[in-house]
Amino acid sequence: IQNYLKAFENTNGAVEMSLVQGNQGTALVHVTGKHTKPFEWSPGNVLPATDTKVDYKLGMFLTLDNNGKNKKEIDVWDNATIMEQLGYSTEPVPQKTGATQTGTPSRRT
């Protein structure tokens, strides 16, 4: 998330819906931002700034401690939508069994 926030200025999030029960919570967040700086999307893989706006949904799953502080957080978002909005191909990269996906997505022109 820190790499994302460095690369996308003016990132804003608006909670569209949330549900809380006890110390557990979920939220659906509408996120917008602008890709103005290089984005390191995985170690060693950097996407140059595209000056493109992105608009997507983020799902948050939270567990709070007894003082209301964040104890655990899981965030889920659609990377394919973000990459497509930036103009990159979202075609799957073939992988060998047990291999980790590496490489830079191809930019559409």
mmCIF file of C-alpha atoms in Angstrom:
data_model
loop_
_atom_site.group_PDB
_atom_site.id
_atom_site.type_symbol
_atom_site.label_atom_id
_atom_site.label_comp_id
_atom_site.label_asym_id
_atom_site.label_seq_id
_atom_site.Cartn_x
_atom_site.Cartn_y
_atom_site.Cartn_z
ATOM 1 C CA ILE A 1 0.000 0.000 0.000
ATOM 2 C CA GLN A 2 2.886 2.378 0.744
ATOM 3 C CA ASN A 3 4.245 1.943 -2.810
ATOM 4 C CA TYR A 4 0.782 2.655 -4.199
ATOM 5 C CA LEU A 5 0.381 5.831 -2.133
ATOM 6 C CA LYS A 6 3.809 7.081 -3.289
ATOM 7 C CA ALA A 7 2.888 6.595 -6.962
ATOM 8 C CA PHE A 8 -0.733 7.766 -6.941
ATOM 9 C CA GLU A 9 -1.212 11.322 -5.723
ATOM 10 C CA ASN A 10 -4.496 12.642 -4.425
ATOM 11 C CA THR A 11 -5.704 9.149 -3.547
ATOM 12 C CA ASN A 12 -9.145 9.373 -2.000
ATOM 13 C CA GLY A 13 -11.394 6.725 -0.557
ATOM 14 C CA ALA A 14 -15.099 6.933 0.216
ATOM 15 C CA VAL A 15 -16.778 4.186 2.221
ATOM 16 C CA GLU A 16 -19.806 2.966 0.258
ATOM 17 C CA MET A 17 -20.956 0.456 2.838
ATOM 18 C CA SER A 18 -19.705 -1.099 6.037
ATOM 19 C CA LEU A 19 -20.688 -3.734 8.527
ATOM 20 C CA VAL A 20 -19.425 -4.020 12.092
ATOM 21 C CA GLN A 21 -20.121 -6.751 14.610
ATOM 22 C CA GLY A 22 -18.186 -6.821 17.851
ATOM 23 C CA ASN A 23 -14.500 -6.351 17.036
ATOM 24 C CA GLN A 24 -14.899 -7.401 13.360
ATOM 25 C CA GLY A 25 -15.657 -5.073 10.473
ATOM 26 C CA THR A 26 -15.834 -4.948 6.702
ATOM 27 C CA ALA A 27 -16.033 -2.023 4.316
ATOM 28 C CA LEU A 28 -16.430 -1.461 0.599
ATOM 29 C CA VAL A 29 -14.407 1.614 -0.382
ATOM 30 C CA HIS A 30 -14.531 3.529 -3.687
ATOM 31 C CA VAL A 31 -10.934 4.645 -4.407
ATOM 32 C CA THR A 32 -9.678 7.218 -6.922
ATOM 33 C CA GLY A 33 -6.174 8.524 -7.592
ATOM 34 C CA LYS A 34 -3.763 9.690 -10.293
ATOM 35 C CA HIS A 35 -0.607 7.785 -11.309
ATOM 36 C CA THR A 36 1.990 10.585 -11.230
ATOM 37 C CA LYS A 37 5.159 8.801 -10.014
ATOM 38 C CA PRO A 38 6.821 5.424 -10.744
ATOM 39 C CA PHE A 39 4.941 2.518 -9.143
ATOM 40 C CA GLU A 40 6.885 -0.471 -7.784
ATOM 41 C CA TRP A 41 4.099 -3.052 -8.081
ATOM 42 C CA SER A 42 6.385 -5.922 -7.001
ATOM 43 C CA PRO A 43 10.064 -6.037 -5.969
ATOM 44 C CA GLY A 44 12.137 -4.921 -8.956
ATOM 45 C CA ASN A 45 9.106 -4.300 -11.226
ATOM 46 C CA VAL A 46 8.465 -0.584 -11.650
ATOM 47 C CA LEU A 47 5.785 0.965 -13.852
ATOM 48 C CA PRO A 48 6.679 4.472 -15.077
ATOM 49 C CA ALA A 49 4.199 7.232 -14.293
ATOM 50 C CA THR A 50 1.325 7.396 -16.800
ATOM 51 C CA ASP A 51 -0.456 10.540 -15.494
ATOM 52 C CA THR A 52 -3.652 8.467 -15.640
ATOM 53 C CA LYS A 53 -6.580 8.508 -13.215
ATOM 54 C CA VAL A 54 -7.728 5.241 -11.653
ATOM 55 C CA ASP A 55 -11.102 4.387 -10.151
ATOM 56 C CA TYR A 56 -11.754 1.061 -8.398
ATOM 57 C CA LYS A 57 -13.297 -0.705 -5.395
ATOM 58 C CA LEU A 58 -11.399 -1.888 -2.314
ATOM 59 C CA GLY A 59 -12.688 -4.454 0.163
ATOM 60 C CA MET A 60 -11.399 -4.131 3.726
ATOM 61 C CA PHE A 61 -11.674 -6.770 6.443
ATOM 62 C CA LEU A 62 -10.709 -5.576 9.938
ATOM 63 C CA THR A 63 -10.223 -7.013 13.394
ATOM 64 C CA LEU A 64 -9.867 -4.515 16.245
ATOM 65 C CA ASP A 65 -8.361 -5.041 19.686
ATOM 66 C CA ASN A 66 -10.225 -4.192 22.928
ATOM 67 C CA ASN A 67 -9.076 -0.554 22.654
ATOM 68 C CA GLY A 68 -10.508 -0.111 19.147
ATOM 69 C CA LYS A 69 -7.067 -0.200 17.510
ATOM 70 C CA ASN A 70 -6.459 -2.084 14.274
ATOM 71 C CA LYS A 71 -5.193 -5.567 15.167
ATOM 72 C CA LYS A 72 -5.466 -7.185 11.733
ATOM 73 C CA GLU A 73 -6.409 -5.874 8.296
ATOM 74 C CA ILE A 74 -6.854 -7.623 4.970
ATOM 75 C CA ASP A 75 -7.391 -5.452 1.886
ATOM 76 C CA VAL A 76 -8.624 -6.857 -1.417
ATOM 77 C CA TRP A 77 -8.688 -4.976 -4.718
ATOM 78 C CA ASP A 78 -8.808 -5.761 -8.414
ATOM 79 C CA ASN A 79 -5.284 -5.263 -9.797
ATOM 80 C CA ALA A 80 -6.478 -6.142 -13.316
ATOM 81 C CA THR A 81 -8.860 -3.170 -13.319
ATOM 82 C CA ILE A 82 -6.117 -0.809 -12.149
ATOM 83 C CA MET A 83 -3.628 -2.117 -14.741
ATOM 84 C CA GLU A 84 -6.223 -1.880 -17.511
ATOM 85 C CA GLN A 85 -7.032 1.723 -16.565
ATOM 86 C CA LEU A 86 -3.289 2.505 -16.733
ATOM 87 C CA GLY A 87 -3.219 1.050 -20.263
ATOM 88 C CA TYR A 88 -1.414 -2.207 -19.509
ATOM 89 C CA SER A 89 -2.370 -5.605 -20.862
ATOM 90 C CA THR A 90 -4.143 -7.796 -18.326
ATOM 91 C CA GLU A 91 -3.551 -11.023 -20.281
ATOM 92 C CA PRO A 92 -2.298 -13.797 -17.985
ATOM 93 C CA VAL A 93 1.436 -14.414 -17.919
ATOM 94 C CA PRO A 94 2.232 -18.131 -18.411
ATOM 95 C CA GLN A 95 3.906 -19.683 -15.383
ATOM 96 C CA LYS A 96 5.787 -22.856 -14.657
ATOM 97 C CA THR A 97 4.285 -24.928 -11.859
ATOM 98 C CA GLY A 98 5.579 -23.653 -8.526
ATOM 99 C CA ALA A 99 7.138 -20.537 -10.106
ATOM 100 C CA THR A 100 6.522 -16.982 -9.017
ATOM 101 C CA GLN A 101 5.199 -14.594 -11.660
ATOM 102 C CA THR A 102 7.777 -11.974 -12.614
ATOM 103 C CA GLY A 103 8.185 -9.446 -15.368
ATOM 104 C CA THR A 104 6.603 -6.188 -16.352
ATOM 105 C CA PRO A 105 3.180 -6.058 -17.997
ATOM 106 C CA SER A 106 3.115 -4.754 -21.559
ATOM 107 C CA ARG A 107 1.818 -1.227 -22.050
ATOM 108 C CA ARG A 108 -0.808 -0.733 -24.737
ATOM 109 C CA THR A 109 -0.108 2.084 -27.155
#
